PDB file of N, CA and C in Angstrom:
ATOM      1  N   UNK A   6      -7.545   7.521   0.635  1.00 47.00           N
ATOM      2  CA  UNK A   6      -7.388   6.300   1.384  1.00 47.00           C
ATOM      3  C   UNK A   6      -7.186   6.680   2.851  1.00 47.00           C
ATOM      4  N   UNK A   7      -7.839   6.081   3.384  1.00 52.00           N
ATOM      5  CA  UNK A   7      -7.884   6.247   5.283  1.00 52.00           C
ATOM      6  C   UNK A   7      -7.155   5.302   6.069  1.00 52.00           C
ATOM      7  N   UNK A   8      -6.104   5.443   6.762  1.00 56.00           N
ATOM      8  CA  UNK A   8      -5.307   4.162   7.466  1.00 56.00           C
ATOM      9  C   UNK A   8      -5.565   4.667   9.082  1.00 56.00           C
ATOM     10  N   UNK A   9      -6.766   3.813   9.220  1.00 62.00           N
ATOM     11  CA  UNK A   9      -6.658   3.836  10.701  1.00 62.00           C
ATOM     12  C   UNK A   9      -6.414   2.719  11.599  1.00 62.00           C
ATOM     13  N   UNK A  10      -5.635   2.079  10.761  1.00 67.00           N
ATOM     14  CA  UNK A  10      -4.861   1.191  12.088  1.00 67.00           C
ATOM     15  C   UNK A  10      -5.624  -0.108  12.262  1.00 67.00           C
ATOM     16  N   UNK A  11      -6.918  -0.141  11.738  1.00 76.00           N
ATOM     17  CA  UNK A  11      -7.531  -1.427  11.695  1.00 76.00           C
ATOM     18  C   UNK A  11      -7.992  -2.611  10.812  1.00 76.00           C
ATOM     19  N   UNK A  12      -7.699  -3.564  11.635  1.00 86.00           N
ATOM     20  CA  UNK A  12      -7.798  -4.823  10.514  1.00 86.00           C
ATOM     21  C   UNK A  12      -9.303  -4.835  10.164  1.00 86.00           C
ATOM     22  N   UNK A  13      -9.239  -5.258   8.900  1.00 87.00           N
ATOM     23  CA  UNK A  13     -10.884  -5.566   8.032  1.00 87.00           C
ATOM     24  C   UNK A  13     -11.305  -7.071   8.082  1.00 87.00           C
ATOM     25  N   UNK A  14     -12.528  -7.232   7.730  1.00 89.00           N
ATOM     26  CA  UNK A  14     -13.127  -8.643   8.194  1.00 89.00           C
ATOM     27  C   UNK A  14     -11.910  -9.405   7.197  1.00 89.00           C
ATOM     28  N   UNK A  15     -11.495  -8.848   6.428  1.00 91.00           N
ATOM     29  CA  UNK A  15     -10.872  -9.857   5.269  1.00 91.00           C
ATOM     30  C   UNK A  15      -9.178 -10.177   5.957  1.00 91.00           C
ATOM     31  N   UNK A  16      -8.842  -9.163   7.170  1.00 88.00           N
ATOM     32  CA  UNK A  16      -7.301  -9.549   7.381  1.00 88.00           C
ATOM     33  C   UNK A  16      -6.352  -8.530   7.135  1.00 88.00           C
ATOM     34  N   UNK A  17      -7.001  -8.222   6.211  1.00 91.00           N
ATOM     35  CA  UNK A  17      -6.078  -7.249   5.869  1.00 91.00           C
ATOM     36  C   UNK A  17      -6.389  -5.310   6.748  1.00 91.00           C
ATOM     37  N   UNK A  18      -4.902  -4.951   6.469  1.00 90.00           N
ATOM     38  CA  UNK A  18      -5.140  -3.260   7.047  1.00 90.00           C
ATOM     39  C   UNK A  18      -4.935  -2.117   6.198  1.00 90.00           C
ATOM     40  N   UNK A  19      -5.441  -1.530   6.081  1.00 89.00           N
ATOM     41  CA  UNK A  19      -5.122  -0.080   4.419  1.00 89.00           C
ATOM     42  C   UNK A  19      -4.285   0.733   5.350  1.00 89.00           C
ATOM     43  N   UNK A  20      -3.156   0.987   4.990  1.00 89.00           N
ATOM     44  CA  UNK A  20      -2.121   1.943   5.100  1.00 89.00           C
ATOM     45  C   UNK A  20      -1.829   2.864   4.284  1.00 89.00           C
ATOM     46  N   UNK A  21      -1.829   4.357   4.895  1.00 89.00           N
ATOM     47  CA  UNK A  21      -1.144   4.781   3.830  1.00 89.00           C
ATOM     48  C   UNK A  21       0.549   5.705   4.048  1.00 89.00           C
ATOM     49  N   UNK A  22       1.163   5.296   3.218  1.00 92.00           N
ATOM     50  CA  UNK A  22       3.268   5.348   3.382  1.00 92.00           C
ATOM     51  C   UNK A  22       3.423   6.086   2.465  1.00 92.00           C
ATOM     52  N   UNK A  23       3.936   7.255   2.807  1.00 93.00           N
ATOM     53  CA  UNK A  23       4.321   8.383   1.941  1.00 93.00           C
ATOM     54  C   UNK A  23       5.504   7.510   1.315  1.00 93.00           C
ATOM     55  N   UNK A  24       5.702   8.144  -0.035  1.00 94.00           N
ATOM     56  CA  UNK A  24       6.852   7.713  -0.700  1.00 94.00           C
ATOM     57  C   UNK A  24       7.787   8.607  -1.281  1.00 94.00           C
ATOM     58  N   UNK A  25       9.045   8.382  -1.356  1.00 94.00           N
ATOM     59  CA  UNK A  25       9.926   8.869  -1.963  1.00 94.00           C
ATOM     60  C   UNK A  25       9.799   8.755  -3.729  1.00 94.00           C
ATOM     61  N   UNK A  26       9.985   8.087  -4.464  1.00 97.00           N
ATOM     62  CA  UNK A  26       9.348   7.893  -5.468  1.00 97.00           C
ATOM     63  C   UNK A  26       8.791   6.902  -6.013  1.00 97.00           C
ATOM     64  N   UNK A  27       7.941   6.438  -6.841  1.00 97.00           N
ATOM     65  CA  UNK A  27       7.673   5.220  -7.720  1.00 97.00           C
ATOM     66  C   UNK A  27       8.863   4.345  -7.996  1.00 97.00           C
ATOM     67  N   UNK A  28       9.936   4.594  -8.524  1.00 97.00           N
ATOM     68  CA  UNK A  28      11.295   3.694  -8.563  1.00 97.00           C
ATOM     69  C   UNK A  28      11.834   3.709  -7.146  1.00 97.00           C
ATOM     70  N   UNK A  29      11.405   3.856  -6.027  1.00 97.00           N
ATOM     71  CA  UNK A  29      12.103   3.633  -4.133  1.00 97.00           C
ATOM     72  C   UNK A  29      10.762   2.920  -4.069  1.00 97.00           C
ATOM     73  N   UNK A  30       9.290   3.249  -4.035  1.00 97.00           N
ATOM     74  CA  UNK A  30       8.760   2.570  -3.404  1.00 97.00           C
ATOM     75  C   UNK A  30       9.124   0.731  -4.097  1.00 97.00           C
ATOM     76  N   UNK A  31       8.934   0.810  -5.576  1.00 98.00           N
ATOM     77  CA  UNK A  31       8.645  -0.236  -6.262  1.00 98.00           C
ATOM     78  C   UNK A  31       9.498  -1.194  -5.756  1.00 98.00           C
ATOM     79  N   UNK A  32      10.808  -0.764  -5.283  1.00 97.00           N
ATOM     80  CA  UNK A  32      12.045  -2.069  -5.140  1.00 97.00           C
ATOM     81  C   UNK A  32      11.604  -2.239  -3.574  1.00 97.00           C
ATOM     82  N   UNK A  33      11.251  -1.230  -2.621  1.00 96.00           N
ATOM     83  CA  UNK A  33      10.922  -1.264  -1.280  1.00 96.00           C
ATOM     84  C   UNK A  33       9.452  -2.377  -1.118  1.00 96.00           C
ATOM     85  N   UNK A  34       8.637  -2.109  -1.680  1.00 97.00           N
ATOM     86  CA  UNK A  34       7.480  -2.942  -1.579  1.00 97.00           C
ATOM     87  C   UNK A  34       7.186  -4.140  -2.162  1.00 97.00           C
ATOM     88  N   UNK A  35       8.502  -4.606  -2.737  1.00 97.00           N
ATOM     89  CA  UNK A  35       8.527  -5.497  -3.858  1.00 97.00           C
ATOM     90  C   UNK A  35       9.095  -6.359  -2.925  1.00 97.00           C
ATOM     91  N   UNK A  36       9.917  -6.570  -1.682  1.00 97.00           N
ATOM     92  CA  UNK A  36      10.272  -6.710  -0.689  1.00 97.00           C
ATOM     93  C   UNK A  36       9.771  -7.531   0.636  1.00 97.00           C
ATOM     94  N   UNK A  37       8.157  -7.406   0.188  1.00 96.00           N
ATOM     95  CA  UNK A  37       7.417  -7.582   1.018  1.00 96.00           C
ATOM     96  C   UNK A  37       6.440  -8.682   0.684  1.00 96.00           C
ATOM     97  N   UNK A  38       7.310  -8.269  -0.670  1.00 95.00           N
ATOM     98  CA  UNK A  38       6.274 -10.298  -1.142  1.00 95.00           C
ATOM     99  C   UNK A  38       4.539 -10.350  -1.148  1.00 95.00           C
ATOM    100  N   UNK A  39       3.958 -11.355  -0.757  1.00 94.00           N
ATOM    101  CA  UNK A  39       2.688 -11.482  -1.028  1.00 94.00           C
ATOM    102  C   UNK A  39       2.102 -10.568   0.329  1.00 94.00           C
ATOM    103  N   UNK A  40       2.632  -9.979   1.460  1.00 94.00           N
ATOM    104  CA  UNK A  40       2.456  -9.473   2.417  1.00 94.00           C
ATOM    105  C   UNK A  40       1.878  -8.287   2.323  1.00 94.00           C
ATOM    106  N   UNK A  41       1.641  -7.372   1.006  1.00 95.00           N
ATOM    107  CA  UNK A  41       1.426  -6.617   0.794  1.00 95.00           C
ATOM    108  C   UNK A  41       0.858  -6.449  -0.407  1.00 95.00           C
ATOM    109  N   UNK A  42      -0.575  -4.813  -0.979  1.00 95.00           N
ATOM    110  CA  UNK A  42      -0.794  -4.900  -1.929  1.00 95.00           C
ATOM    111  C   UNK A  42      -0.752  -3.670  -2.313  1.00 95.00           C
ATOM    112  N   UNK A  43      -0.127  -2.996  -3.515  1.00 96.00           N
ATOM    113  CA  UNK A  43      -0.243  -1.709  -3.669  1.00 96.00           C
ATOM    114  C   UNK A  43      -1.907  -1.458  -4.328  1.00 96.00           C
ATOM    115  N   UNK A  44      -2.489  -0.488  -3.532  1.00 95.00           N
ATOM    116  CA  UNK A  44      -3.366   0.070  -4.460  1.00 95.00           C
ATOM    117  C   UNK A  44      -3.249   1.506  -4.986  1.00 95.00           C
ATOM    118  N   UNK A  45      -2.592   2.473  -4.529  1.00 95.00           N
ATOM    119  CA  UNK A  45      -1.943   3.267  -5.107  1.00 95.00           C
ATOM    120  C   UNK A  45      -1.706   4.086  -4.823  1.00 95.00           C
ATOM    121  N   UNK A  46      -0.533   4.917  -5.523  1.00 96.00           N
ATOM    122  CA  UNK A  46      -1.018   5.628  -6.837  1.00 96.00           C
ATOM    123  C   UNK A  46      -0.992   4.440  -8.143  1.00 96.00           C
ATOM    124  N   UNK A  47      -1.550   4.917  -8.537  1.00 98.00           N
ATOM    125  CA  UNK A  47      -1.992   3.614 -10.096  1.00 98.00           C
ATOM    126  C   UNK A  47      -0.300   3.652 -11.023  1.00 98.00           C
ATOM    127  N   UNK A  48       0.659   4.485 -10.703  1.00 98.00           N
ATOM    128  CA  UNK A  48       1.739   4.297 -11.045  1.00 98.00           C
ATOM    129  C   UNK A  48       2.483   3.040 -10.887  1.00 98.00           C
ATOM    130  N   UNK A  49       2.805   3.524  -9.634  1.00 98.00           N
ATOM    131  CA  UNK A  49       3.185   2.564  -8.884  1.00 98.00           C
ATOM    132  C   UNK A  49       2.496   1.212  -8.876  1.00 98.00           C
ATOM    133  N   UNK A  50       0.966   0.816  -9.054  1.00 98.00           N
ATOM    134  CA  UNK A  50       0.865  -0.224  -9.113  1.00 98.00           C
ATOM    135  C   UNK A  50       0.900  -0.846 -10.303  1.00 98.00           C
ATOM    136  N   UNK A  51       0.703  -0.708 -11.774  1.00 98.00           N
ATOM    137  CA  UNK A  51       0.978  -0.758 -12.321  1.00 98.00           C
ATOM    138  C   UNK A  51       2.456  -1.259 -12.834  1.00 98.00           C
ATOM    139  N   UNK A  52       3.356  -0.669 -11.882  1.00 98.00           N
ATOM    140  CA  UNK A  52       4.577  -0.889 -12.216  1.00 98.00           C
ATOM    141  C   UNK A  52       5.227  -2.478 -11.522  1.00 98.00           C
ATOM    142  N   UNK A  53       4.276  -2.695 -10.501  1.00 98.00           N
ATOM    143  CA  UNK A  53       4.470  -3.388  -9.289  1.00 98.00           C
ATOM    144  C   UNK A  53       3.563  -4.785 -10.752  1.00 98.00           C
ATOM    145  N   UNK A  54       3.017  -4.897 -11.104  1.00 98.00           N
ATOM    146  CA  UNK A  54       1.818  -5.586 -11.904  1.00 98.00           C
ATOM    147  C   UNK A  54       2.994  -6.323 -12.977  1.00 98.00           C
ATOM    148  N   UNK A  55       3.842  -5.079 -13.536  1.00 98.00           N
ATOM    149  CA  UNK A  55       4.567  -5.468 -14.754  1.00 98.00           C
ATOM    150  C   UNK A  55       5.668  -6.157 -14.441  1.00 98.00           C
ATOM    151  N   UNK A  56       6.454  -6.165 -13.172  1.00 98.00           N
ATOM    152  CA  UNK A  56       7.275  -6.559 -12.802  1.00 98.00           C
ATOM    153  C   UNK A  56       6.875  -8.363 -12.146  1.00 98.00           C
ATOM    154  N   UNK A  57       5.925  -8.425 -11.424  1.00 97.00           N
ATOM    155  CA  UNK A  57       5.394 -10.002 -11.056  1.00 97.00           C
ATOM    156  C   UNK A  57       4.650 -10.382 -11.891  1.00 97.00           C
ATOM    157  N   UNK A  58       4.260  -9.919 -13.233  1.00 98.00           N
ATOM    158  CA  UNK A  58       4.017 -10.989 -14.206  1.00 98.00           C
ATOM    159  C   UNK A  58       5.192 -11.399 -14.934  1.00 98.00           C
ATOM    160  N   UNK A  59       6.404 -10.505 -14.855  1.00 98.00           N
ATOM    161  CA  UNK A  59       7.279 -10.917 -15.802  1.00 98.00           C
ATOM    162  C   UNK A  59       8.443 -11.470 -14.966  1.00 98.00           C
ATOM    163  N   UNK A  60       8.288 -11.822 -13.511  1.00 97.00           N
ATOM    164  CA  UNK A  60       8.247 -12.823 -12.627  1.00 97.00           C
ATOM    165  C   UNK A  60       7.922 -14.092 -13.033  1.00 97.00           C
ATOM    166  N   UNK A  61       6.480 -14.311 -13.158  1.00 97.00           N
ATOM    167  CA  UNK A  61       5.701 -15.185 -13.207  1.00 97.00           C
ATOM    168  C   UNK A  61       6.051 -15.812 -13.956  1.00 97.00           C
ATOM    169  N   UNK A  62       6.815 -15.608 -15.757  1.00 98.00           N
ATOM    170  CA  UNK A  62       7.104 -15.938 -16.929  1.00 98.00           C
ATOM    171  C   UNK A  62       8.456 -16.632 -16.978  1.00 98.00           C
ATOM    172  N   UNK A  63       9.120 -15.980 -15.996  1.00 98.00           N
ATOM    173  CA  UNK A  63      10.409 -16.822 -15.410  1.00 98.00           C
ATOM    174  C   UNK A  63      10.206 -17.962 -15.042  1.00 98.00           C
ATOM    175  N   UNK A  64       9.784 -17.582 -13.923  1.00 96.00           N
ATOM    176  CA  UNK A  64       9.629 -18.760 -12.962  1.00 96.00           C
ATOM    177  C   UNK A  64       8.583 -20.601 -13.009  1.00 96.00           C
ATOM    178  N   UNK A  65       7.903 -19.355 -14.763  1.00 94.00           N
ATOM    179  CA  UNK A  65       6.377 -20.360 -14.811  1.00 94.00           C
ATOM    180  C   UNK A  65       7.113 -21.807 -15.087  1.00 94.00           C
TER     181      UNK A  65
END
């Protein structure tokens, strides 16, 4: 993944944020609400996936 700082026709910008681990990033980026999207490591997103659907089930 390449983060050079620029926005895409869609709005959005690819960053990439070293992390401390999958359990720091997950509560850190979880934080950030719809503002953000993990694409990965597939750990982490995954984990990020299981947690706002079982959000979703709450709240539905």
């Amino acid at each position: 993944m390449d983060a050079n700082g620029l926005t895409g026709d869609d709005g959005w910008t690819v960053a990439t944020v070293p992390i401390e681990s999958v359990e720091h990033a997950h509560d850190e980026f979880l934080r950030l609400g719809t503002a953000i999207e993990v694409l990965e490591p597939p750990e982490l997103r995954a984990r990020i996936t299981a947690t706002v659907t079982a959000l979703a089930r709450t709240y539905a």
